[in-house]
GROMACS .gro file of N, CA and C in nm:
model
  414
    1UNK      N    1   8.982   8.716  13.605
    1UNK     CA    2   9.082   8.763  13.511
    1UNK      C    3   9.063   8.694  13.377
    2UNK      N    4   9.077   8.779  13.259
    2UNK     CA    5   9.049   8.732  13.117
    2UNK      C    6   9.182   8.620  13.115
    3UNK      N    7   9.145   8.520  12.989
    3UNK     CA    8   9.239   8.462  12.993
    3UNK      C    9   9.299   8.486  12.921
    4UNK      N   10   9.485   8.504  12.891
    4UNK     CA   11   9.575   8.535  12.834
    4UNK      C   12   9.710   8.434  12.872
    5UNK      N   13   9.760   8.434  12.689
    5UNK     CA   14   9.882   8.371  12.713
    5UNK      C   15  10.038   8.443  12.725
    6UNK      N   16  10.072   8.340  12.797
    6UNK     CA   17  10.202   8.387  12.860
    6UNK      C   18  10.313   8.389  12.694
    7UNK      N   19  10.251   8.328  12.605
    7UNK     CA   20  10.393   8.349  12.479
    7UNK      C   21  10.301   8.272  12.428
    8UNK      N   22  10.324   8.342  12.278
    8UNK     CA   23  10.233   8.318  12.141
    8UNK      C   24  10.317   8.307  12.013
    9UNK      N   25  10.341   8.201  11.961
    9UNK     CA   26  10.403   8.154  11.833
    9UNK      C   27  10.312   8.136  11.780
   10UNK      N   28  10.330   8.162  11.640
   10UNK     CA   29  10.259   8.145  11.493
   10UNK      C   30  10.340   8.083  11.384
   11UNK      N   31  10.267   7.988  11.366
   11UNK     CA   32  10.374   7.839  11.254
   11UNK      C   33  10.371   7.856  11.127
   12UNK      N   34  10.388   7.897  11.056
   12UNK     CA   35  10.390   7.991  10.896
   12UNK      C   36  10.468   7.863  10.812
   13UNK      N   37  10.392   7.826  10.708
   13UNK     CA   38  10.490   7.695  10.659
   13UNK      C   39  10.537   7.799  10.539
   14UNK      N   40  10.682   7.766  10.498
   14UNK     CA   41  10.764   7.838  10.401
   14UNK      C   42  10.792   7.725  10.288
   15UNK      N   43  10.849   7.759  10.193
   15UNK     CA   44  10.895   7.670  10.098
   15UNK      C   45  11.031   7.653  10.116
   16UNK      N   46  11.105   7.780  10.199
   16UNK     CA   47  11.267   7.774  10.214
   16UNK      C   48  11.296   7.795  10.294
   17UNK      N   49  11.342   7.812  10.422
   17UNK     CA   50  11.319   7.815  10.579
   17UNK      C   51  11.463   7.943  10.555
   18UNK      N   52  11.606   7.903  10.469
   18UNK     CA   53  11.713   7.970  10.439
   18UNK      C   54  11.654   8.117  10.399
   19UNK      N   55  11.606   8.085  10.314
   19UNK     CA   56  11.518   8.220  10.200
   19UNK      C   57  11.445   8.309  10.353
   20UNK      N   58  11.370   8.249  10.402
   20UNK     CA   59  11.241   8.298  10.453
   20UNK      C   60  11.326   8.422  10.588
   21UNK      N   61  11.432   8.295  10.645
   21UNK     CA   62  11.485   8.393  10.781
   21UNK      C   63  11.589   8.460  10.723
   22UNK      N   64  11.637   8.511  10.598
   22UNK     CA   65  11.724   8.589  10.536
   22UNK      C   66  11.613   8.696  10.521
   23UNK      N   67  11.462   8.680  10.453
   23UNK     CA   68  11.413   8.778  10.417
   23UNK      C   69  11.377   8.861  10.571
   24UNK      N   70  11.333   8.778  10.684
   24UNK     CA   71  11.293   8.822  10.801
   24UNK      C   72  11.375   8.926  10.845
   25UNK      N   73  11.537   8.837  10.890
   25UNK     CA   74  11.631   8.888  10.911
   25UNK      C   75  11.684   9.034  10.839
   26UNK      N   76  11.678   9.044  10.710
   26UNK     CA   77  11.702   9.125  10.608
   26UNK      C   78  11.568   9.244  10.677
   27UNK      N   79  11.478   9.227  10.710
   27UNK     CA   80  11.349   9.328  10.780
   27UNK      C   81  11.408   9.393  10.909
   28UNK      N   82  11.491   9.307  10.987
   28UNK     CA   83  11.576   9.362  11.094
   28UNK      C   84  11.511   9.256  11.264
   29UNK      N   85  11.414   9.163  11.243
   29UNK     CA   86  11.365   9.099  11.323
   29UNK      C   87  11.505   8.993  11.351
   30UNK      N   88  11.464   8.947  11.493
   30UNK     CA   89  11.627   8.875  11.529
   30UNK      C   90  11.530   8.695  11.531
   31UNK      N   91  11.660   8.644  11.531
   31UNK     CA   92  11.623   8.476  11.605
   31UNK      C   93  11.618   8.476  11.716
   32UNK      N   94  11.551   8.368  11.766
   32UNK     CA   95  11.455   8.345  11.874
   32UNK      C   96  11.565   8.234  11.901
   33UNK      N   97  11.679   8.270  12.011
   33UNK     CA   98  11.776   8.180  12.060
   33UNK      C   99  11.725   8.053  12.180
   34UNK      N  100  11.647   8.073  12.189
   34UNK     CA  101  11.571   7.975  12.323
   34UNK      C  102  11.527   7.880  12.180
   35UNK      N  103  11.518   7.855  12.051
   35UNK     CA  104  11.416   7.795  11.975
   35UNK      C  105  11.577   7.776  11.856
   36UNK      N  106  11.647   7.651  11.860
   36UNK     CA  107  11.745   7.659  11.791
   36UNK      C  108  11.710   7.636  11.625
   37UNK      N  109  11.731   7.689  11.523
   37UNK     CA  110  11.709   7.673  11.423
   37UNK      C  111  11.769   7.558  11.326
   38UNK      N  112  11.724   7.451  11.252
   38UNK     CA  113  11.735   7.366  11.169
   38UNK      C  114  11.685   7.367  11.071
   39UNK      N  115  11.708   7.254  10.958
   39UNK     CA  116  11.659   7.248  10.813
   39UNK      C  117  11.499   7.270  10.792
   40UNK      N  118  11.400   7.234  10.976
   40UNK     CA  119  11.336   7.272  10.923
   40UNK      C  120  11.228   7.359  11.022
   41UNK      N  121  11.325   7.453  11.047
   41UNK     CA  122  11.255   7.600  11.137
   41UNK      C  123  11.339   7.619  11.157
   42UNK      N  124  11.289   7.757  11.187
   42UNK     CA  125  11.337   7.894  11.252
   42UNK      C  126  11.235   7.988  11.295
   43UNK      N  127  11.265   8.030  11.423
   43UNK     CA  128  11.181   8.143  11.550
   43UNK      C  129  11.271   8.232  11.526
   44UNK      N  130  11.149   8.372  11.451
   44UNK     CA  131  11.178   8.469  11.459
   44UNK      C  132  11.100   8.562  11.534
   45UNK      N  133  11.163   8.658  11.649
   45UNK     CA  134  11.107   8.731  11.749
   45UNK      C  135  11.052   8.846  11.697
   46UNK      N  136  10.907   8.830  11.697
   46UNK     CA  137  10.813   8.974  11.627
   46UNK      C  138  10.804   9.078  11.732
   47UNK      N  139  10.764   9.024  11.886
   47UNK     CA  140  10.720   9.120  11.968
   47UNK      C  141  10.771   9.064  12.121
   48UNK      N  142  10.751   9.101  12.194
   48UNK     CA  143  10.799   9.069  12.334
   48UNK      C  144  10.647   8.948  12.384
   49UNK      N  145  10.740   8.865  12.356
   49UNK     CA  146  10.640   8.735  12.403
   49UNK      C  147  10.567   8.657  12.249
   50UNK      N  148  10.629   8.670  12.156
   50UNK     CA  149  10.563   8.688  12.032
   50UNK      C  150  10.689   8.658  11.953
   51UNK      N  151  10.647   8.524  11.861
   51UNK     CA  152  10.769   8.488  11.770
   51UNK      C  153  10.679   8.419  11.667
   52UNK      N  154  10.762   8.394  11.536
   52UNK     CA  155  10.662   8.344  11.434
   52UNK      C  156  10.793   8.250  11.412
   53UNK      N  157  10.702   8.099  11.406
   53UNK     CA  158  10.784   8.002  11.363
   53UNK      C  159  10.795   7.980  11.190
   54UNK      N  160  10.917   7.980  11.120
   54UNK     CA  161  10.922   7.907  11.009
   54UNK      C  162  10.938   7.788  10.964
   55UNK      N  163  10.845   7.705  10.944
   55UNK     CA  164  10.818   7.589  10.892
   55UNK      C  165  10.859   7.550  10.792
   56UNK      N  166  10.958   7.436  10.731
   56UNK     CA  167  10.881   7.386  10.563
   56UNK      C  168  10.806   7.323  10.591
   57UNK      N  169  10.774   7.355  10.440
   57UNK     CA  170  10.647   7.315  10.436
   57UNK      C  171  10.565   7.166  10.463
   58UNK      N  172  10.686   7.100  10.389
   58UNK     CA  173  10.683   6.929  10.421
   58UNK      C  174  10.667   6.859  10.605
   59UNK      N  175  10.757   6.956  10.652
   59UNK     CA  176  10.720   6.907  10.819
   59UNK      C  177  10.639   6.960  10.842
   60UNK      N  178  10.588   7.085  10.805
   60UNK     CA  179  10.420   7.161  10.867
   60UNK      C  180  10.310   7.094  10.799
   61UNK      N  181  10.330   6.979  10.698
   61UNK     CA  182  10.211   6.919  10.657
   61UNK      C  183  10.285   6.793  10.744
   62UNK      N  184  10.325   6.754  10.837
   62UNK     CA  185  10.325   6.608  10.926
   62UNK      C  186  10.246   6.701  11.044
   63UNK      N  187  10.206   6.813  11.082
   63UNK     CA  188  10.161   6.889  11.185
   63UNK      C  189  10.043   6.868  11.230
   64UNK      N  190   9.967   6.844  11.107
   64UNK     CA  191   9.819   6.872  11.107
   64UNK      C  192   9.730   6.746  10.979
   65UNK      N  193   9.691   6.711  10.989
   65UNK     CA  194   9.583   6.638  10.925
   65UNK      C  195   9.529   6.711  10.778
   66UNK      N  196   9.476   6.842  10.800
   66UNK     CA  197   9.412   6.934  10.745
   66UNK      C  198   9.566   7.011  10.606
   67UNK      N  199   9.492   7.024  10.466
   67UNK     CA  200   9.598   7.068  10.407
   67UNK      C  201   9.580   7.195  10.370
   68UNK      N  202   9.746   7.219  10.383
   68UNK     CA  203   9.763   7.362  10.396
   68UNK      C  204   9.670   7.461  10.287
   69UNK      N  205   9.689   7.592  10.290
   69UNK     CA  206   9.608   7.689  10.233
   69UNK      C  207   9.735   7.764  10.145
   70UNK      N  208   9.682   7.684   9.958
   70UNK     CA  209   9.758   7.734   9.895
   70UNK      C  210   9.788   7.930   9.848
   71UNK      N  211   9.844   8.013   9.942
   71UNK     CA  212   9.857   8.116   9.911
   71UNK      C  213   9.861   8.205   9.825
   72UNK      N  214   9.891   8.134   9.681
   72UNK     CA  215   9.869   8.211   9.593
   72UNK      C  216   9.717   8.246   9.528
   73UNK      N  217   9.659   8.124   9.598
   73UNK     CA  218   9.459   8.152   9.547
   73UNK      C  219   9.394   8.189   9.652
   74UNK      N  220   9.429   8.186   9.805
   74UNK     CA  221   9.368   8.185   9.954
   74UNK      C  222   9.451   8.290  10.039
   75UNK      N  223   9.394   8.365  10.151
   75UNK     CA  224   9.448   8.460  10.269
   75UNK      C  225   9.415   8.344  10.331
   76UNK      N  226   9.470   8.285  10.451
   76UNK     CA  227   9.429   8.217  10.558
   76UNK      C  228   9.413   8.317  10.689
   77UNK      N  229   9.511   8.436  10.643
   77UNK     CA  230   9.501   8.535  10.743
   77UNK      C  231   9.626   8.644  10.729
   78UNK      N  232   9.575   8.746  10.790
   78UNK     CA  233   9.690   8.835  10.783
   78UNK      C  234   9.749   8.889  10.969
   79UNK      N  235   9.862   8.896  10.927
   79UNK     CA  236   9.939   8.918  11.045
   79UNK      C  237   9.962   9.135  11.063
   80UNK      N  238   9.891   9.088  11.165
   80UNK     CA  239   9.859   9.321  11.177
   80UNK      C  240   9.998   9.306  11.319
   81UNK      N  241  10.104   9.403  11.307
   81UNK     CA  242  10.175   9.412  11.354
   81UNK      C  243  10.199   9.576  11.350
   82UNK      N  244  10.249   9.649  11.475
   82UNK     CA  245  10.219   9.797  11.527
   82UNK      C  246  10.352   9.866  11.544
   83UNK      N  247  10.370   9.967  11.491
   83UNK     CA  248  10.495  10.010  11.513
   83UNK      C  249  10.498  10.146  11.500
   84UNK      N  250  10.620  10.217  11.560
   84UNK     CA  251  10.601  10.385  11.626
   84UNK      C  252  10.567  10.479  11.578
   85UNK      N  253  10.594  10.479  11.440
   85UNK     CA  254  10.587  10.575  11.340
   85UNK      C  255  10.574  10.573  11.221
   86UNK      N  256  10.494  10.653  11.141
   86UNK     CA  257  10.467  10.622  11.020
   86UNK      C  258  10.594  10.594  10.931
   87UNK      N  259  10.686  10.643  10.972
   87UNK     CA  260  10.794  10.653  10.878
   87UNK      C  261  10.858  10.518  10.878
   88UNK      N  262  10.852  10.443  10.983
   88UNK     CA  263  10.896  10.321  11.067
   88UNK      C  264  10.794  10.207  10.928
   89UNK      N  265  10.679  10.216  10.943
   89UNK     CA  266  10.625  10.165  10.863
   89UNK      C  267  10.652  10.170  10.734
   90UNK      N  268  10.663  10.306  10.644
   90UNK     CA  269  10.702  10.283  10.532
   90UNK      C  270  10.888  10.192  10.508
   91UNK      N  271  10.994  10.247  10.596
   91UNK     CA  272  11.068  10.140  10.571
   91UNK      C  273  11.055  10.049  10.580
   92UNK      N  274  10.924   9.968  10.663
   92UNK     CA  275  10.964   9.792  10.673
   92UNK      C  276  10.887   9.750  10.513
   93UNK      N  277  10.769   9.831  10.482
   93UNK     CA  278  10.693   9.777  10.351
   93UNK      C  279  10.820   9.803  10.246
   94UNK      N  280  10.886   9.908  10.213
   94UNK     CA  281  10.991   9.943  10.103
   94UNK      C  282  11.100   9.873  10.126
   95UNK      N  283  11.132   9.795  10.236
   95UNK     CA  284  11.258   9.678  10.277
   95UNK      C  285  11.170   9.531  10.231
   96UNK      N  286  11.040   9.523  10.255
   96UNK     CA  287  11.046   9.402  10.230
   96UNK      C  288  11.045   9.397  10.060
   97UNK      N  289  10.952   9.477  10.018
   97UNK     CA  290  10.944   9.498   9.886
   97UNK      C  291  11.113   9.446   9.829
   98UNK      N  292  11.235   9.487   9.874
   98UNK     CA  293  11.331   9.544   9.806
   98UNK      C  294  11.421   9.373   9.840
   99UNK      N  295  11.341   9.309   9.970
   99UNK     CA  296  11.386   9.181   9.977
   99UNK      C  297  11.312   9.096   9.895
  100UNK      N  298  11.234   9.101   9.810
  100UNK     CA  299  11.172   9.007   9.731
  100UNK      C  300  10.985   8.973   9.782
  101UNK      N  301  10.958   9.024   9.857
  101UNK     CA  302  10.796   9.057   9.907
  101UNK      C  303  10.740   9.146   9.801
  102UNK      N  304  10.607   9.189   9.779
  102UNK     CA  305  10.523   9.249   9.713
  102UNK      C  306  10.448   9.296   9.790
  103UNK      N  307  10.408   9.416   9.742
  103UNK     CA  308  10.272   9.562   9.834
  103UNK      C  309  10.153   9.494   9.817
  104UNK      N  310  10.104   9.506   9.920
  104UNK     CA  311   9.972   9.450   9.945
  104UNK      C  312   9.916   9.540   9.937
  105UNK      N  313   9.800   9.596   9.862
  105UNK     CA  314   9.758   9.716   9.859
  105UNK      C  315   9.825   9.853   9.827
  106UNK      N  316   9.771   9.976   9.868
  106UNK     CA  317   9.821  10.068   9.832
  106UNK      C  318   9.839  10.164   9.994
  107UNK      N  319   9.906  10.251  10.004
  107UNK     CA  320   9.910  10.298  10.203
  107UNK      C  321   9.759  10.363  10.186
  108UNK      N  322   9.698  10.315  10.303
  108UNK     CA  323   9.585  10.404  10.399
  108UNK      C  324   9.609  10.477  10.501
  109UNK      N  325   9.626  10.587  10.469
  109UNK     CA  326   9.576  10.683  10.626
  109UNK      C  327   9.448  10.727  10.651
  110UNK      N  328   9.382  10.688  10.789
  110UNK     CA  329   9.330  10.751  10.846
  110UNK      C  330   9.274  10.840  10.962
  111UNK      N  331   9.376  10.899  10.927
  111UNK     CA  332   9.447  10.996  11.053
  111UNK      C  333   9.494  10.938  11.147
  112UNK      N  334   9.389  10.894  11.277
  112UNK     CA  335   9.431  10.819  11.384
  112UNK      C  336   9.570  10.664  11.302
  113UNK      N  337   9.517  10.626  11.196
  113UNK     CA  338   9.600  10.476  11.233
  113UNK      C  339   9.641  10.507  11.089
  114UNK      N  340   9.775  10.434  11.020
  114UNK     CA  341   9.841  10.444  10.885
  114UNK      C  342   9.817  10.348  10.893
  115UNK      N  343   9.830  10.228  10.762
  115UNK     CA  344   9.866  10.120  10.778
  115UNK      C  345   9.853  10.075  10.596
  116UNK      N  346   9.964  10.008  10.613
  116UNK     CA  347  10.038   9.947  10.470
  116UNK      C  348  10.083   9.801  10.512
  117UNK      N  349  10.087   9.769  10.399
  117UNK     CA  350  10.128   9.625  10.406
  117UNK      C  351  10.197   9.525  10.307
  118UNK      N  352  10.268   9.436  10.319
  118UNK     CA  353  10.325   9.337  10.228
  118UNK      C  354  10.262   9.164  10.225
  119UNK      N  355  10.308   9.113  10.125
  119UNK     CA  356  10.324   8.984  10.074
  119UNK      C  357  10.469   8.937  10.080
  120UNK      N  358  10.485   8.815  10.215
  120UNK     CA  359  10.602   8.814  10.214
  120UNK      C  360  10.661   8.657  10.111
  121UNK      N  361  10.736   8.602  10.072
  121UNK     CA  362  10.808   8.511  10.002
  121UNK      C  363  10.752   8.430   9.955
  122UNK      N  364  10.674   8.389  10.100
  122UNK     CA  365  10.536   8.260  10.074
  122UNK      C  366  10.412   8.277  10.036
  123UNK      N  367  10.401   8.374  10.032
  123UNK     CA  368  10.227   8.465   9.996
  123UNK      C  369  10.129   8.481  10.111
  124UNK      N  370  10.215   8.504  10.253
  124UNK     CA  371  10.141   8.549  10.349
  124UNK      C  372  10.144   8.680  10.378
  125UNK      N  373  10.009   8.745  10.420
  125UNK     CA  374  10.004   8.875  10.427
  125UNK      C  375  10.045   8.961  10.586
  126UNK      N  376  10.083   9.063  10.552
  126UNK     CA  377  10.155   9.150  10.697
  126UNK      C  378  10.106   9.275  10.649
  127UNK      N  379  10.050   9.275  10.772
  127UNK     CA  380   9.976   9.449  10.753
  127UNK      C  381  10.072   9.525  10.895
  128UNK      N  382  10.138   9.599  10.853
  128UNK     CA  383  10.200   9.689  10.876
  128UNK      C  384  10.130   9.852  10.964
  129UNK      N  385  10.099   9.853  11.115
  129UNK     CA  386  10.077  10.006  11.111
  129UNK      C  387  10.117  10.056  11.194
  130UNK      N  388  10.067  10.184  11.231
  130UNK     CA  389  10.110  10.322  11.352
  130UNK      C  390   9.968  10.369  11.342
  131UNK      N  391   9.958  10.342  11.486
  131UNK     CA  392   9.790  10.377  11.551
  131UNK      C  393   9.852  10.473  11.648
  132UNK      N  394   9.786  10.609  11.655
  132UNK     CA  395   9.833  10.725  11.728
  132UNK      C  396   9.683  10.691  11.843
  133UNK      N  397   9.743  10.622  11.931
  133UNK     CA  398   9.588  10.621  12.057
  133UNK      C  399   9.552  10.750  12.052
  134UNK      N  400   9.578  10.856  12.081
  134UNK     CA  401   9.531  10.951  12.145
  134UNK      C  402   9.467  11.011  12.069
  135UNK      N  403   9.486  11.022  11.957
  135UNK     CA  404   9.395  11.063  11.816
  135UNK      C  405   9.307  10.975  11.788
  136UNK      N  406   9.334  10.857  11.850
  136UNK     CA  407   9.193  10.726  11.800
  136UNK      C  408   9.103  10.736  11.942
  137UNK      N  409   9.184  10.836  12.088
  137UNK     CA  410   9.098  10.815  12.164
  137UNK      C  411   9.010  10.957  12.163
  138UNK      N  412   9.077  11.044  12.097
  138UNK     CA  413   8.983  11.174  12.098
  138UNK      C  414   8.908  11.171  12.012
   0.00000   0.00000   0.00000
C-alpha cells in the first residue's frame, strides 16, 4: 500500500493571524475546533482531513532555522484546491478579491478543468478549480 497521510496541515506564516482568519472565514471556510486558536494561530478546515494553519509570522520564524520566503518577490508555492462548479469557483476568486486578495492571473478554461485563482493577504497563491473527470477521462 502507497503511503498516505491520515491528516495534512499546511503552516502559512501571516502578518495578522485576526486579518488572515476574517479573510478565510469571510471565503466561508470554518475553524478547525480540535486546534484552539490564539494570538498566534488559527486552523482553518480546507478539506476533509486537510486544514491550513495560520501562523505569525514571528512564531513561524522560531519553527524553522531557514528564513521565510518573502512573498512579495518569491511563490514558495501555490495551494490548487477543487471545487464543484465553475460557478463555485468564480465566487470564491470574486469573494476573495472583494475581501482584500488580488487575481492571480486571468480565468483559464480548458474544457475538461477551469481554474482561476487569487493572492491572498500575505501574498500566497490559491489556485482555485472544477475538473469535470469525465471530460478529462474521455
Amino acid at each position: 500500500m502507497a503511503l498516505t497521510s491520515a491528516f495534512t496541515s499546511v503552516n502559512l506564516p501571516v502578518k495578522n493571524v485576526e486579518q488572515s482568519k476574517a479573510f478565510f472565514t469571510g471565503l466561508g471556510f470554518e475553524l478547525n475546533p480540535q486546534f484552539p486558536e490564539n494570538e498566534n494561530s488559527v486552523a482553518i478546515v480546507i478539506g476533509d482531513n486537510l486544514q491550513v494553519m495560520l501562523i505569525n509570522q514571528a512564531f513561524f520564524n522560531t519553527l524553522t532555522e531557514k528564513e521565510s520566503v518573502d512573498t512579495s518577490k518569491y511563490a514558495q508555492m501555490t495551494i490548487a484546491l477543487a471545487f464543484e462548479n465553475r460557478e463555485k469557483v468564480d465566487e470564491i476568486v470574486n469573494t476573495a478579491v472583494s475581501l482584500g486578495g488580488k487575481l492571480h492571473a486571468e480565468p483559464e478554461d480548458h474544457g475538461f478543468m477551469y481554474h482561476w485563482g487569487f493572492v491572498d493577504l500575505d501574498g500566497h497563491l490559491w489556485a482555485i478549480n472544477y475538473m469535470n473527470m469525465n471530460a478529462a477521462q474521455g
